XYZ file of C-alpha atoms in Angstrom:
257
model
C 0.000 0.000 0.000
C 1.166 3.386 -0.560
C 0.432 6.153 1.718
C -2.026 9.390 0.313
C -2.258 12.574 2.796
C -4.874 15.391 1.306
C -5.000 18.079 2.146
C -7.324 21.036 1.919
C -9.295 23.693 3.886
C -12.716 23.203 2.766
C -13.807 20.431 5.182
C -16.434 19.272 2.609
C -13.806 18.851 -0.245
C -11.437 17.241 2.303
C -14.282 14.134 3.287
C -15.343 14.125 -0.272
C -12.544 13.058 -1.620
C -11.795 10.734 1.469
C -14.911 8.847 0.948
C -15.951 8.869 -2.384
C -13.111 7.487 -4.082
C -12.181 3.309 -3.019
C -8.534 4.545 -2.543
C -7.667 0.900 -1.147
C -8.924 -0.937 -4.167
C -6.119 1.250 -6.333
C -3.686 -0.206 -3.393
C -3.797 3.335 -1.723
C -4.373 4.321 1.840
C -5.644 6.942 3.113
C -2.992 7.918 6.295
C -4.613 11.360 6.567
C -6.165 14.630 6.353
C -5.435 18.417 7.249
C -6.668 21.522 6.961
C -3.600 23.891 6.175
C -0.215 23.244 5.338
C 1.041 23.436 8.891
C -1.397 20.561 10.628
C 0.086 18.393 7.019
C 3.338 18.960 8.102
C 2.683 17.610 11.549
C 1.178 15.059 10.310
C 3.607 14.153 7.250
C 6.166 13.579 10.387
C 4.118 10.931 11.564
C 2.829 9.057 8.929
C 5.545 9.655 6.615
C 3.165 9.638 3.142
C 4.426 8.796 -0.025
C 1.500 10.920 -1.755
C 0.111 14.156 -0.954
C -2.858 16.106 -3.119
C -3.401 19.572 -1.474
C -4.810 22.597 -2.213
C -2.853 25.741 -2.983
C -5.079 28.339 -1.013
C -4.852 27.777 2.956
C -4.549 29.625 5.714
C -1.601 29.758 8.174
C 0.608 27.861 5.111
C -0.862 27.429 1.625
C 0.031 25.066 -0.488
C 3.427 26.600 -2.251
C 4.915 26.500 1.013
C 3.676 23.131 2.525
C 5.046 21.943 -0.725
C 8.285 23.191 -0.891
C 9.307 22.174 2.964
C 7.927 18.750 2.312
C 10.222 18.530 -0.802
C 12.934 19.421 1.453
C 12.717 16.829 4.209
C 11.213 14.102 1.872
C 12.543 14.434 -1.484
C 11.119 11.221 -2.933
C 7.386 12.142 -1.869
C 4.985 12.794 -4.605
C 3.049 15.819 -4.060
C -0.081 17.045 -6.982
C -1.574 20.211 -6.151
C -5.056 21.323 -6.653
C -5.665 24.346 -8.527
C -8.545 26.901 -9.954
C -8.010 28.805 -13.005
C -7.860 32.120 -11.325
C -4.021 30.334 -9.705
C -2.722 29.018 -13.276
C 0.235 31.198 -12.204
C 0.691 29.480 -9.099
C 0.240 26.133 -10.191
C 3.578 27.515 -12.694
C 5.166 28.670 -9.873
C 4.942 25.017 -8.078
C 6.076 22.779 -11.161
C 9.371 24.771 -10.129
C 9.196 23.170 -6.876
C 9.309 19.922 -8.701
C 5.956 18.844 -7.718
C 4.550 16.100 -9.475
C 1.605 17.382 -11.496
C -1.379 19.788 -10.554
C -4.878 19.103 -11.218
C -7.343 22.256 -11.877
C -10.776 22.817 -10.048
C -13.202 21.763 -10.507
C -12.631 18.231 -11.281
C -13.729 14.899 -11.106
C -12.849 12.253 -9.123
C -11.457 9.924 -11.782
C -9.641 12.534 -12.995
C -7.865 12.779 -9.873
C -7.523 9.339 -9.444
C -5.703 9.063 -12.409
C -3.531 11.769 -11.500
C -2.765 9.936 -8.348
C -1.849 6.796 -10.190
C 0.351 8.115 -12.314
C 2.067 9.673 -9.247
C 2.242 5.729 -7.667
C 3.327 4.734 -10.729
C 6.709 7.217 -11.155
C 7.220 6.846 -7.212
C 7.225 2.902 -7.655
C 10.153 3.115 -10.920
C 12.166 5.684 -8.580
C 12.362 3.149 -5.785
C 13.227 0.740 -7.219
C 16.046 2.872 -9.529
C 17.056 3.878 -5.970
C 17.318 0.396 -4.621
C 19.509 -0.586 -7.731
C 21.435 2.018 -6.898
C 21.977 1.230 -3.219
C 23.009 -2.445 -4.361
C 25.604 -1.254 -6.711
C 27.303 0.554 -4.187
C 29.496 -1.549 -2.281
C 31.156 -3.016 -5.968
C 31.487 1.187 -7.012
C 33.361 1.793 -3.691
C 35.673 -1.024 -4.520
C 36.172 -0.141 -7.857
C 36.790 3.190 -6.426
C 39.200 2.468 -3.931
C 41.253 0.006 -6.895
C 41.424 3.053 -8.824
C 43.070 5.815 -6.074
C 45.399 3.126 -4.756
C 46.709 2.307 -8.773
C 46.234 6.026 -8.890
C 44.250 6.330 -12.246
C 42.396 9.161 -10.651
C 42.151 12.878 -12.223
C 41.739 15.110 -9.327
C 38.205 16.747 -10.222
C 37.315 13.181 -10.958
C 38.028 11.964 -7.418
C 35.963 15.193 -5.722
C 33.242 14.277 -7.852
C 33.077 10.386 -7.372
C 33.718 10.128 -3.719
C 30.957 12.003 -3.370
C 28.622 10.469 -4.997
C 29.807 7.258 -3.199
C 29.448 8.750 0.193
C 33.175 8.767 0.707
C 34.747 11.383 2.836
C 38.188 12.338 1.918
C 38.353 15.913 3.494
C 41.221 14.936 6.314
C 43.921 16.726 5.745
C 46.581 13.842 6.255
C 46.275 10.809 4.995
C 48.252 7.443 5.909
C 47.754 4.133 4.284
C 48.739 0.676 5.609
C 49.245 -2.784 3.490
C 48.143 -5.650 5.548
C 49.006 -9.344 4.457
C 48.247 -12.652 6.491
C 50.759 -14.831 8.048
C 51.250 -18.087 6.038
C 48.382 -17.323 3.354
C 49.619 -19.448 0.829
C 49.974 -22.518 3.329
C 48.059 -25.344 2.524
C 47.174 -25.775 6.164
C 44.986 -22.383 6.187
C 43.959 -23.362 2.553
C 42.334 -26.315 3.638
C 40.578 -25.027 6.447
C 39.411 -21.661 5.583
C 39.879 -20.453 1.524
C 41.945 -17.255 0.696
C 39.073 -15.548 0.348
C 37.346 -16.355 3.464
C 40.059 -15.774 5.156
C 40.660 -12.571 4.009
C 37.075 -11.428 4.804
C 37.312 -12.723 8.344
C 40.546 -10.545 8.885
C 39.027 -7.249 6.639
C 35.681 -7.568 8.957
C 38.083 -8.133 12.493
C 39.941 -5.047 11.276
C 36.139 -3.221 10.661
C 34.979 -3.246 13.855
C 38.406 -2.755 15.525
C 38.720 0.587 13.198
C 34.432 1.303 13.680
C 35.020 4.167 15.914
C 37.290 6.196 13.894
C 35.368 8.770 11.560
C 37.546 8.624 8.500
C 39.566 4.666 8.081
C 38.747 2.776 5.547
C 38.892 -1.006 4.860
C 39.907 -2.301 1.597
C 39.848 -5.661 0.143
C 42.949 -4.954 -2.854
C 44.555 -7.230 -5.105
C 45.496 -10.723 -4.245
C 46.277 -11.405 -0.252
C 46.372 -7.844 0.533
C 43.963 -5.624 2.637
C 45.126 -1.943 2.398
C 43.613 0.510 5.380
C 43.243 4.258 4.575
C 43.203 6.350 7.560
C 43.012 10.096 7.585
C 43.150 12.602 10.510
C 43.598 16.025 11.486
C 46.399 14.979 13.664
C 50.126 15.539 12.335
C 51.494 12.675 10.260
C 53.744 11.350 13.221
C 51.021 10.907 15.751
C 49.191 9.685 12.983
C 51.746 7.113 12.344
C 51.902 6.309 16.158
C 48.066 5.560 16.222
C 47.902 3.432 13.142
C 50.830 1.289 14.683
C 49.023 0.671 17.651
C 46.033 -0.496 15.979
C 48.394 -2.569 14.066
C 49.777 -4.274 17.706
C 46.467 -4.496 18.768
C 45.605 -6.966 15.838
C 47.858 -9.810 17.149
C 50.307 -11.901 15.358
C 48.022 -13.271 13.017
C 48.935 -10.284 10.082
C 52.089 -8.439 9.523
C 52.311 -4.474 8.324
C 54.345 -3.777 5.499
């Protein structure tokens, strides 16, 4: 189900089109209603709608503003406005806003219906474009990171992709650390674990021991390697102090080269 929040100041237009259109049928439902924009935003905290038809004309917050700060705290939301000829010009000034579409008074229900479907149906294709996105991420950062260690990176090229990626690279030192595994090759370990088990068990011990630092990051490089990227406001030699305890702190199972 996806969530619809109307919103209007005319009482009668507000249980008009509660009632008399089967919104659950269309696999909508109905979290709310409100009479101005700032008793929706209240109540867009709450219920957290994906869909919102309101009218432009309210008192205390019309519908320009309702609409802009709900595009600014929920950016994916879906928001149609409802219109009369005599606000054409504001109905212009809200497609700026990025609204989804506006629908003109009077009108009838099916036409708003359809207007709302539409609305479920670009919502639904952004999600799930969002949700490929989201899985594609961990493979870009890795890519990512394989490209600034070989340093194939153009400087505005490395602004612009970490942060898209969500990587912070603002410290203003930077140290980096190669960590291989005792005996890696040995048949032993083979046998028992995989090299690339193996690996992952140490890159995940070396996560959580490096969790509470705000800018280290864990790589999984080439081969046997694991390469950690630390960066600190700290000069470089109490930098280098701190990464070498770490290091001590991770046993003799790895060596630091």
């Amino acid at each position: 189900m996806y969530k619809l929040m109307i919103v209007d100041d005319d009482v009668i237009i507000r249980r008009g089109l509660s009632h008399n259109i089967d919104w659950e049928s269309h696999g909508i439902q109905l979290s709310g209603t409100a009479g101005n924009g700032k008793e929706a935003l209240m109540l867009a905290e709450s219920y957290k709608p994906d869909l919102v038809v309101t009218d432009i004309r309210m008192p205390h917050m019309d519908g320009l503003e309702l609409t802009e700060r709900l595009m600014a705290n929920y950016p994916e939301m879906k928001v149609i406005l409802m219109t009369s000829y005599e606000e054409f010009e504001f109905a212009k000034k809200a497609l700026k806003l990025k609204v989804f579409d506006y629908i003109l008074k009077p009108f009838e229900n099916g036409a708003l219906l359809d207007t709302v479907n539409r609305a479920v149906a670009e919502y639904r294709r952004e999600k799930s474009v969002r949700k490929q996105i989201i899985d594609s991420m961990p493979p870009l950062r890795q890519q990512f990171w394989e490209r600034l260690i070989s340093g194939r990176f153009e400087e505005t090229e490395l602004a612009t992709e970490s942060e898209f990626l969500g990587i912070r690279l603002h410290a203003p030192y930077y140290a980096a650390s190669v960590i291989k595994i005792d005996d890696y090759r040995s048949p032993k370990i083979l046998n028992r674990f995989g090299q690339e088990m193996l690996k992952y068990c140490v890159g995940n011990i070396i996560e959580e021991m490096t969790r509470h630092m705000d800018q280290c990051y864990v790589v999984h490089y080439e081969g046997e390697e694991i390469v950690l990227i630390f960066g600190s406001d700290d000069e470089p030699v109490h930098m280098a102090h701190e990464l070498h305890t770490l290091m001590e702190k991770c046993g003799p199972m790895w060596k630091l080269s």
